[in-house]
PDB file of C-alpha atoms in Angstrom:
ATOM      1  CA  MET B   1    -127.927 152.355 194.045  1.00  0.00           C
ATOM      2  CA  GLU B   2    -124.904 152.168 195.845  1.00  0.00           C
ATOM      3  CA  ALA B   3    -126.363 148.563 196.923  1.00  0.00           C
ATOM      4  CA  ASP B   4    -126.759 147.417 193.481  1.00  0.00           C
ATOM      5  CA  SER B   5    -122.775 148.587 192.467  1.00  0.00           C
ATOM      6  CA  ARG B   6    -121.790 146.733 195.591  1.00  0.00           C
ATOM      7  CA  ASP B   7    -124.231 143.419 194.289  1.00  0.00           C
ATOM      8  CA  HIS B   8    -122.815 143.555 191.089  1.00  0.00           C
ATOM      9  CA  PHE B   9    -118.676 144.104 192.474  1.00  0.00           C
ATOM     10  CA  GLU B  10    -119.468 140.960 194.475  1.00  0.00           C
ATOM     11  CA  VAL B  11    -120.896 139.185 191.508  1.00  0.00           C
ATOM     12  CA  GLY B  12    -117.804 140.152 189.374  1.00  0.00           C
ATOM     13  CA  GLN B  13    -115.727 139.422 192.450  1.00  0.00           C
ATOM     14  CA  GLN B  14    -116.889 136.102 192.708  1.00  0.00           C
ATOM     15  CA  GLY B  15    -116.667 135.041 189.172  1.00  0.00           C
ATOM     16  CA  GLU B  16    -113.200 135.826 188.826  1.00  0.00           C
ATOM     17  CA  GLY B  17    -111.446 132.599 189.580  1.00  0.00           C
ATOM     18  CA  GLY B  18    -113.460 131.536 192.791  1.00  0.00           C
ATOM     19  CA  HIS B  19    -112.053 134.233 195.606  1.00  0.00           C
ATOM     20  CA  SER B  20    -114.216 135.109 197.895  1.00  0.00           C
ATOM     21  CA  SER B  21    -113.368 139.004 197.851  1.00  0.00           C
ATOM     22  CA  SER B  22    -116.565 140.975 198.957  1.00  0.00           C
ATOM     23  CA  ALA B  23    -117.505 144.201 198.342  1.00  0.00           C
ATOM     24  CA  GLU B  24    -117.218 145.049 202.251  1.00  0.00           C
ATOM     25  CA  THR B  25    -113.825 144.088 202.123  1.00  0.00           C
ATOM     26  CA  ILE B  26    -113.111 146.166 199.570  1.00  0.00           C
ATOM     27  CA  ILE B  27    -114.826 148.819 201.327  1.00  0.00           C
ATOM     28  CA  ARG B  28    -113.052 148.174 204.068  1.00  0.00           C
ATOM     29  CA  ARG B  29    -109.820 148.390 202.476  1.00  0.00           C
ATOM     30  CA  LEU B  30    -110.697 151.809 200.914  1.00  0.00           C
ATOM     31  CA  GLU B  31    -111.779 153.301 204.408  1.00  0.00           C
ATOM     32  CA  SER B  32    -108.353 152.306 205.918  1.00  0.00           C
ATOM     33  CA  TRP B  33    -106.559 153.640 202.970  1.00  0.00           C
ATOM     34  CA  SER B  34    -109.069 157.004 202.955  1.00  0.00           C
ATOM     35  CA  LEU B  35    -108.043 157.032 207.082  1.00  0.00           C
ATOM     36  CA  GLU B  36    -104.375 156.477 206.132  1.00  0.00           C
ATOM     37  CA  LEU B  37    -104.510 159.286 203.570  1.00  0.00           C
ATOM     38  CA  VAL B  38    -106.269 161.515 206.092  1.00  0.00           C
ATOM     39  CA  ARG B  39    -103.645 160.522 208.743  1.00  0.00           C
ATOM     40  CA  LYS B  40    -100.803 161.318 206.049  1.00  0.00           C
ATOM     41  CA  LYS B  41    -102.472 164.960 205.274  1.00  0.00           C
ATOM     42  CA  TYR B  42    -102.677 165.584 208.554  1.00  0.00           C
ATOM     43  CA  ASP B  43     -98.739 164.419 209.408  1.00  0.00           C
ATOM     44  CA  LEU B  44     -97.936 166.716 206.075  1.00  0.00           C
ATOM     45  CA  ALA B  45     -99.717 169.395 207.592  1.00  0.00           C
ATOM     46  CA  ALA B  46     -98.005 169.154 210.685  1.00  0.00           C
ATOM     47  CA  TYR B  47     -94.952 168.845 209.054  1.00  0.00           C
ATOM     48  CA  GLU B  48     -95.094 171.957 206.912  1.00  0.00           C
ATOM     49  CA  ALA B  49     -96.106 173.775 209.757  1.00  0.00           C
ATOM     50  CA  ASN B  50     -92.821 172.904 211.357  1.00  0.00           C
ATOM     51  CA  LEU B  51     -90.973 173.912 208.064  1.00  0.00           C
ATOM     52  CA  GLN B  52     -92.640 177.121 208.789  1.00  0.00           C
ATOM     53  CA  ALA B  53     -91.814 177.670 212.189  1.00  0.00           C
ATOM     54  CA  LYS B  54     -87.984 176.548 211.519  1.00  0.00           C
ATOM     55  CA  GLN B  55     -88.361 179.186 208.463  1.00  0.00           C
ATOM     56  CA  ALA B  56     -89.217 181.805 211.000  1.00  0.00           C
ATOM     57  CA  ASN B  57     -86.464 181.049 213.270  1.00  0.00           C
ATOM     58  CA  LEU B  58     -83.866 180.645 210.304  1.00  0.00           C
ATOM     59  CA  SER B  59     -85.337 184.245 209.302  1.00  0.00           C
ATOM     60  CA  VAL B  60     -85.201 185.842 212.988  1.00  0.00           C
ATOM     61  CA  ASP B  61     -81.758 184.375 213.504  1.00  0.00           C
ATOM     62  CA  ARG B  62     -80.677 185.973 209.990  1.00  0.00           C
ATOM     63  CA  MET B  63     -81.885 189.219 211.048  1.00  0.00           C
ATOM     64  CA  ARG B  64     -80.167 189.136 214.378  1.00  0.00           C
ATOM     65  CA  ALA B  65     -76.683 187.930 212.710  1.00  0.00           C
ATOM     66  CA  GLU B  66     -77.234 191.215 210.288  1.00  0.00           C
ATOM     67  CA  ASN B  67     -77.628 193.181 213.110  1.00  0.00           C
ATOM     68  CA  ALA B  68     -75.017 191.714 215.347  1.00  0.00           C
ATOM     69  CA  ILE B  69     -72.802 192.398 212.302  1.00  0.00           C
ATOM     70  CA  GLU B  70     -73.847 196.236 211.597  1.00  0.00           C
ATOM     71  CA  GLU B  71     -73.321 196.572 215.123  1.00  0.00           C
ATOM     72  CA  TYR B  72     -69.550 194.822 214.945  1.00  0.00           C
ATOM     73  CA  LYS B  73     -69.208 197.211 211.917  1.00  0.00           C
ATOM     74  CA  LYS B  74     -70.030 200.282 213.882  1.00  0.00           C
ATOM     75  CA  ARG B  75     -67.813 199.518 216.857  1.00  0.00           C
ATOM     76  CA  CYS B  76     -65.161 198.783 214.352  1.00  0.00           C
ATOM     77  CA  ALA B  77     -65.382 202.348 212.787  1.00  0.00           C
ATOM     78  CA  ILE B  78     -65.369 203.615 216.391  1.00  0.00           C
ATOM     79  CA  GLU B  79     -62.044 201.520 217.211  1.00  0.00           C
ATOM     80  CA  GLU B  80     -60.645 202.948 213.882  1.00  0.00           C
ATOM     81  CA  ALA B  81     -61.402 206.281 214.339  1.00  0.00           C
ATOM     82  CA  LYS B  82     -59.666 206.036 217.974  1.00  0.00           C
ATOM     83  CA  LEU B  83     -56.918 204.329 216.491  1.00  0.00           C
ATOM     84  CA  GLY B  84     -56.622 206.958 214.179  1.00  0.00           C
ATOM     85  CA  LYS B  85     -56.689 209.531 216.899  1.00  0.00           C
ATOM     86  CA  LEU B  86     -53.811 207.754 219.137  1.00  0.00           C
ATOM     87  CA  LYS B  87     -51.613 207.690 215.729  1.00  0.00           C
ATOM     88  CA  LYS B  88     -51.819 211.543 215.109  1.00  0.00           C
ATOM     89  CA  ALA B  89     -51.453 212.190 219.191  1.00  0.00           C
ATOM     90  CA  LEU B  90     -48.541 209.531 218.545  1.00  0.00           C
ATOM     91  CA  GLN B  91     -46.877 211.579 215.481  1.00  0.00           C
ATOM     92  CA  ASN B  92     -47.112 214.695 217.728  1.00  0.00           C
ATOM     93  CA  ASP B  93     -45.616 213.615 220.507  1.00  0.00           C
ATOM     94  CA  GLU B  94     -42.509 212.456 218.027  1.00  0.00           C
ATOM     95  CA  LYS B  95     -42.425 215.429 217.019  1.00  0.00           C
ATOM     96  CA  GLU B  96     -42.576 217.457 220.260  1.00  0.00           C
ATOM     97  CA  TYR B  97     -39.670 214.624 221.087  1.00  0.00           C
ATOM     98  CA  LYS B  98     -37.515 215.512 217.817  1.00  0.00           C
ATOM     99  CA  ALA B  99     -37.785 219.246 219.223  1.00  0.00           C
ATOM    100  CA  LEU B 100     -36.987 218.785 222.550  1.00  0.00           C
ATOM    101  CA  THR B 101     -34.042 216.762 221.593  1.00  0.00           C
ATOM    102  CA  ASN B 102     -32.602 219.661 218.795  1.00  0.00           C
ATOM    103  CA  ALA B 103     -33.145 222.218 221.703  1.00  0.00           C
ATOM    104  CA  PHE B 104     -31.482 219.985 224.076  1.00  0.00           C
ATOM    105  CA  GLU B 105     -28.433 219.386 221.563  1.00  0.00           C
ATOM    106  CA  SER B 106     -28.725 222.924 220.646  1.00  0.00           C
ATOM    107  CA  ALA B 107     -28.127 223.695 224.142  1.00  0.00           C
ATOM    108  CA  LYS B 108     -25.460 221.312 224.812  1.00  0.00           C
ATOM    109  CA  ARG B 109     -23.494 222.858 222.335  1.00  0.00           C
ATOM    110  CA  ASP B 110     -23.857 226.248 223.462  1.00  0.00           C
ATOM    111  CA  HIS B 111     -22.816 225.221 227.011  1.00  0.00           C
ATOM    112  CA  ASP B 112     -19.738 223.061 225.490  1.00  0.00           C
ATOM    113  CA  GLY B 113     -18.765 225.896 223.575  1.00  0.00           C
ATOM    114  CA  VAL B 114     -19.145 228.606 226.284  1.00  0.00           C
ATOM    115  CA  PHE B 115     -17.210 226.033 228.834  1.00  0.00           C
ATOM    116  CA  SER B 116     -14.410 225.888 225.949  1.00  0.00           C
ATOM    117  CA  GLU B 117     -14.419 229.645 226.103  1.00  0.00           C
ATOM    118  CA  LEU B 118     -14.582 230.160 229.484  1.00  0.00           C
ATOM    119  CA  LYS B 119     -11.496 227.354 229.973  1.00  0.00           C
ATOM    120  CA  LYS B 120      -9.636 229.183 227.319  1.00  0.00           C
ATOM    121  CA  ARG B 121     -10.220 232.354 229.361  1.00  0.00           C
ATOM    122  CA  VAL B 122      -9.096 230.705 232.276  1.00  0.00           C
ATOM    123  CA  ALA B 123      -6.204 229.457 230.915  1.00  0.00           C
ATOM    124  CA  ASP B 124      -4.985 232.618 229.407  1.00  0.00           C
ATOM    125  CA  LYS B 125      -5.216 233.992 232.935  1.00  0.00           C
ATOM    126  CA  VAL B 126      -3.082 231.451 234.401  1.00  0.00           C
ATOM    127  CA  CYS B 127      -0.579 232.155 231.642  1.00  0.00           C
ATOM    128  CA  LEU B 128       0.129 235.435 232.392  1.00  0.00           C
TER     129      LEU B 128
END
């Protein structure tokens, strides 16, 4: 039956404008197109596989980036806690410095008072 359709096609082709296109030429073209289509399907499959691999790599990169961000946030929280402790220690040191400064000023006033009193007594004794 295939041979019959080729013969019929050849006759039909030869009848149109006197062209000498044969059924075999058309079949070869169809086979060539079919092979080209198969190659393109393989190319497309390879492209899709490559695309999937790139998407998988992007997913891995994204996961790594998200993990790095989480790790950075944890380190920041630790550093903020350390900074908070240092600020508190600094405030305590400032309070202690103020207390020591006040104690020193008080001792100086006391010393100045005692020294003045001694000067008066010495002056009083000298005048006697």
